Structure formats: structure tokens, C-alpha cells
């Protein structure tokens, strides 16, 4: 074991006939201009020495950079330290891509600094840093990710769900629910303190070097890790550790660093579900949970990470208290939106239903519906009692607004329920969480 990180056996990939297109069919998400059929075959079968060489020429392919720009444009985002927006970059796209190709090919490309802004943490008065690279740097980072992601994705553990192709929050939540129902009720609810900001650069780069031997690509990754940051106070600060949240390449790098932990837990027979730096360990007994937590503590210490002392604990999910994971609260065989998720939802609806809102009721309901429908799409698997009370709360907000327009004061109440009954809002097209939940349940039964 080196630096607390252990080598892992590659994930076994089934091999069949090598007909044209069959290998690519197992990798539908890779960038086709980068990953040819021949390269994908080598990826599955393994390359000599386990390391990949000569990757930079794939990074600066014009077709790769163009596809990377499309990804950056789809993700939107603000301008970086150079004040160049996505629209400005696109206006001279061919010239900008040609410049990036030339500078990458000749080795003169240097990433600019990162503009850092502080954004609110949902349900908290605290703020977290968000790093915004320039548009050009985001394009190159996406191009690098297109090249190296399959190399690491091949060996990522199945219990990792965050920022991976074809996986997402709902897959992780389904796995947690399945394990709880199977009796894995003793849960280690873990939290890594400031994970993205504390990843040691030297250890991360050594992990990457186990699979990539192209010095130019490694140099690019190191340059991104050590970019200076321009804070809102106009002070430039060097980056000595961590990978900025907001950078295109950061999620992949964070998964690379935690992948050995995934495999360590799997080899120990411990059920783990991880989404980026948020993970839970599910065990059948309290003793097993304590053993799992001890293993995680030992591993994190060995790789210079810290478990948050106040946010890491063991719970019996069959009892009152439960635990939160990916926006949901799990307790006694049920799950519903955690308090922070409800608070965020209500804050959004409050902003749309202010009593001073001068829009028509139809326009306000249209705006409300967009938010409610999106929220329901994620939380529709909550316990049924969740929805009726929220429907009533949304209608109360609308009644209060209408009451104000009639010259009244305070919240909608009393006679307002007769003046504007539930049917009134239904006739005006207000989305009903309860009705949608009932329909979803009926669809499942069928």
C-alpha cells in the first residue's frame, strides 16, 4: 500500500465477438472522435504495462475541442477572469479553437486563473466557494476529460454514482432503499470535511500516473490543480491543495481520489453507496457499522482527508432519527424530503408568490408550476403524507396574494378558503403534488 491507496484489480468486462460497433456499444458515451474502435478494444483488454502514452494528440484534435465547446455551452456558466462569455467565445469559435489547438500542440498553452465566487449553501447561512475557469480553459478541460475519463471509468467501483456516465442520484437512492429493505439498517452517515478543497495534489497525481504516462497531459492536470484563484476581493492566491468546485475536470479527479476507498469497502464486504464526496455505509449490525467506520477513519487519515466530527455518526435507520442522503431523509422504512430540501423548496415558492407580485394569477401559477413539477420529479418517491401538506401550503401562499389584492392583510385563511376553494386553483391549472403522486403510484401498480 502506498500513501494509503491500494492498487485495485480492473473491473471485469465481458468479451464477445469483436464485430464492428460491438465494443463501441458498450461505451456509448465516449467521444467517438477520440476513442476509436481500436482504442476501445485496447481499453477493455488492457494496455501493456497498464499505462497509456501519447494522449495529448487526442486532446487537441479540433473535433474533440469542438465537441467539448458544445458541452461547455450546454452547461452554460459565467465568464472567467478574462470576462469572456460563452457567446463571445462562440462568435469567433473557429479562430478560438484553432488557437487552442496550436498552443496545445506546441506546448505554449497556459491556463488562466480561476475566478472564485461564494454561493449560499442550501438551507444554511454559510457559503461555499465556486471556481469559474475561463471559457477557453473549460473547453480544454472538457477535451482532457473526454480523453482520460474512460481510462479511469473502466476501473471505477459500481457503488460510486456521482458524476459518472449513465448514473445519477436516483440510482444511488434506489440502491440505498433496496439495502435498507434487505435489513442493512445500521448506517454510517459519513461526511468528508471540505473534501474538494483538501485533496492533496501530490497523492492525486500519483494515482493518475499509475494509468497515464503522457507527461504533457500530466502537466496539464497539474497546471489546473495549481491555478491561482482570483477572489472577489481582487486578491490572487495560489492553490496548494484541492480541486476547485466548478471546474469541468474536478468531478473526475475527485472520483479518482476516492476510488480506492470504494474498492476497500467492497473487498471488506461492506455495502457502500457514494455520490461524489457524500456516502453512506449500510450494515446488518451495529458492530459491523463500527468496524466500517473504523476502516474509513483509518483510510482517510492515511490519505490526508478528514471526517467531519459532528456530521459523521452511526444511526439505526429503523428507529427515530434516521439519516439524510442526497436530499432525502430515511427513517423507519420510509423516506421523504429532508428539512433543507423542504426549506429550499418553500423559499423558491415564496420568491414566486410575494404579495407584491404584479403578474397575473395565470402567470404566477405558470411560474410556480415549473418549480413544483421539477421538484416533484426528484421527490415523487417520498412518503404520501408529504404532498398534501405542501399542496395546502402552496395554495395558502396564493390565497394570501389574492387576499392582498382585495385589500386584506396577513395570510389567506377563514373565508378565503370559500372565496378561493381548492377547485378554483385546479381550474386555473395549478399543479397538484397529491394528484401527481397518486397517478404515479397507480402507474407503478399497473
mmCIF file of N, CA, C and O in Angstrom, residues 17 52 101 110 141 151 180 217 223 225 229 238 251 254 282 308 348-349 391 441:
data_model
loop_
_atom_site.group_PDB
_atom_site.id
_atom_site.type_symbol
_atom_site.label_atom_id
_atom_site.label_comp_id
_atom_site.label_asym_id
_atom_site.label_seq_id
_atom_site.Cartn_x
_atom_site.Cartn_y
_atom_site.Cartn_z
ATOM 1 N N UNK A 17 -17.779 -11.472 -29.419
ATOM 2 C CA UNK A 17 -17.232 -11.315 -30.756
ATOM 3 C C UNK A 17 -16.806 -9.872 -30.964
ATOM 4 O O UNK A 17 -17.420 -8.945 -30.448
ATOM 5 N N UNK A 52 -1.147 4.423 -20.309
ATOM 6 C CA UNK A 52 -1.467 4.988 -21.616
ATOM 7 C C UNK A 52 -0.467 6.106 -21.957
ATOM 8 O O UNK A 52 -0.226 6.993 -21.157
ATOM 9 N N UNK A 101 -5.826 24.702 -30.310
ATOM 10 C CA UNK A 101 -5.127 23.571 -30.923
ATOM 11 C C UNK A 101 -3.643 23.866 -31.072
ATOM 12 O O UNK A 101 -2.779 23.047 -30.714
ATOM 13 N N UNK A 110 -1.220 27.846 -21.552
ATOM 14 C CA UNK A 110 -1.165 28.021 -20.105
ATOM 15 C C UNK A 110 -2.564 28.408 -19.621
ATOM 16 O O UNK A 110 -3.120 29.407 -20.096
ATOM 17 N N UNK A 141 -10.368 21.651 -20.573
ATOM 18 C CA UNK A 141 -10.621 20.672 -19.517
ATOM 19 C C UNK A 141 -11.597 19.601 -19.984
ATOM 20 O O UNK A 141 -11.418 18.411 -19.698
ATOM 21 N N UNK A 151 -10.453 5.786 -19.314
ATOM 22 C CA UNK A 151 -9.345 5.033 -18.731
ATOM 23 C C UNK A 151 -9.611 4.747 -17.255
ATOM 24 O O UNK A 151 -9.340 3.643 -16.762
ATOM 25 N N UNK A 180 -31.729 -0.973 2.628
ATOM 26 C CA UNK A 180 -32.486 -0.801 3.873
ATOM 27 C C UNK A 180 -33.585 -1.850 3.978
ATOM 28 O O UNK A 180 -33.806 -2.440 5.042
ATOM 29 N N UNK A 217 0.007 15.586 -20.791
ATOM 30 C CA UNK A 217 -1.318 15.526 -20.168
ATOM 31 C C UNK A 217 -1.191 15.670 -18.660
ATOM 32 O O UNK A 217 -1.964 16.393 -18.016
ATOM 33 N N UNK A 223 -1.220 21.728 -13.893
ATOM 34 C CA UNK A 223 -1.447 23.160 -14.080
ATOM 35 C C UNK A 223 -2.843 23.563 -13.637
ATOM 36 O O UNK A 223 -3.035 24.631 -13.036
ATOM 37 N N UNK A 225 -4.638 22.001 -11.348
ATOM 38 C CA UNK A 225 -4.713 21.875 -9.894
ATOM 39 C C UNK A 225 -4.086 23.059 -9.178
ATOM 40 O O UNK A 225 -4.499 23.416 -8.067
ATOM 41 N N UNK A 229 -6.134 31.628 -7.874
ATOM 42 C CA UNK A 229 -7.545 31.959 -7.737
ATOM 43 C C UNK A 229 -7.695 33.446 -7.479
ATOM 44 O O UNK A 229 -7.018 34.011 -6.612
ATOM 45 N N UNK A 238 -2.464 31.458 -4.434
ATOM 46 C CA UNK A 238 -2.052 30.183 -5.041
ATOM 47 C C UNK A 238 -2.892 29.037 -4.509
ATOM 48 O O UNK A 238 -3.429 29.093 -3.404
ATOM 49 N N UNK A 251 -14.896 16.924 -10.925
ATOM 50 C CA UNK A 251 -15.622 15.719 -10.504
ATOM 51 C C UNK A 251 -14.882 14.429 -10.814
ATOM 52 O O UNK A 251 -14.873 13.501 -9.997
ATOM 53 N N UNK A 254 -11.986 14.054 -8.377
ATOM 54 C CA UNK A 254 -12.461 13.689 -7.035
ATOM 55 C C UNK A 254 -12.838 12.219 -6.973
ATOM 56 O O UNK A 254 -12.611 11.555 -5.954
ATOM 57 N N UNK A 282 -23.850 0.878 4.734
ATOM 58 C CA UNK A 282 -25.034 0.205 5.268
ATOM 59 C C UNK A 282 -24.668 -1.192 5.744
ATOM 60 O O UNK A 282 -24.106 -1.994 4.978
ATOM 61 N N UNK A 308 -15.731 14.728 9.071
ATOM 62 C CA UNK A 308 -16.299 15.794 9.891
ATOM 63 C C UNK A 308 -16.751 15.207 11.223
ATOM 64 O O UNK A 308 -17.602 14.303 11.250
ATOM 65 N N UNK A 348 -38.137 28.994 -2.645
ATOM 66 C CA UNK A 348 -38.358 29.252 -4.070
ATOM 67 C C UNK A 348 -39.803 29.667 -4.321
ATOM 68 O O UNK A 348 -40.056 30.643 -5.059
ATOM 69 N N UNK A 349 -40.756 28.962 -3.726
ATOM 70 C CA UNK A 349 -42.161 29.303 -3.927
ATOM 71 C C UNK A 349 -42.470 30.672 -3.321
ATOM 72 O O UNK A 349 -43.233 31.461 -3.895
ATOM 73 N N UNK A 391 -49.190 20.881 -0.879
ATOM 74 C CA UNK A 391 -50.235 21.449 -1.733
ATOM 75 C C UNK A 391 -50.988 22.544 -0.980
ATOM 76 O O UNK A 391 -51.241 23.631 -1.516
ATOM 77 N N UNK A 441 -48.278 6.394 -8.373
ATOM 78 C CA UNK A 441 -48.452 5.131 -7.657
ATOM 79 C C UNK A 441 -49.333 4.170 -8.443
ATOM 80 O O UNK A 441 -49.062 2.969 -8.513
#
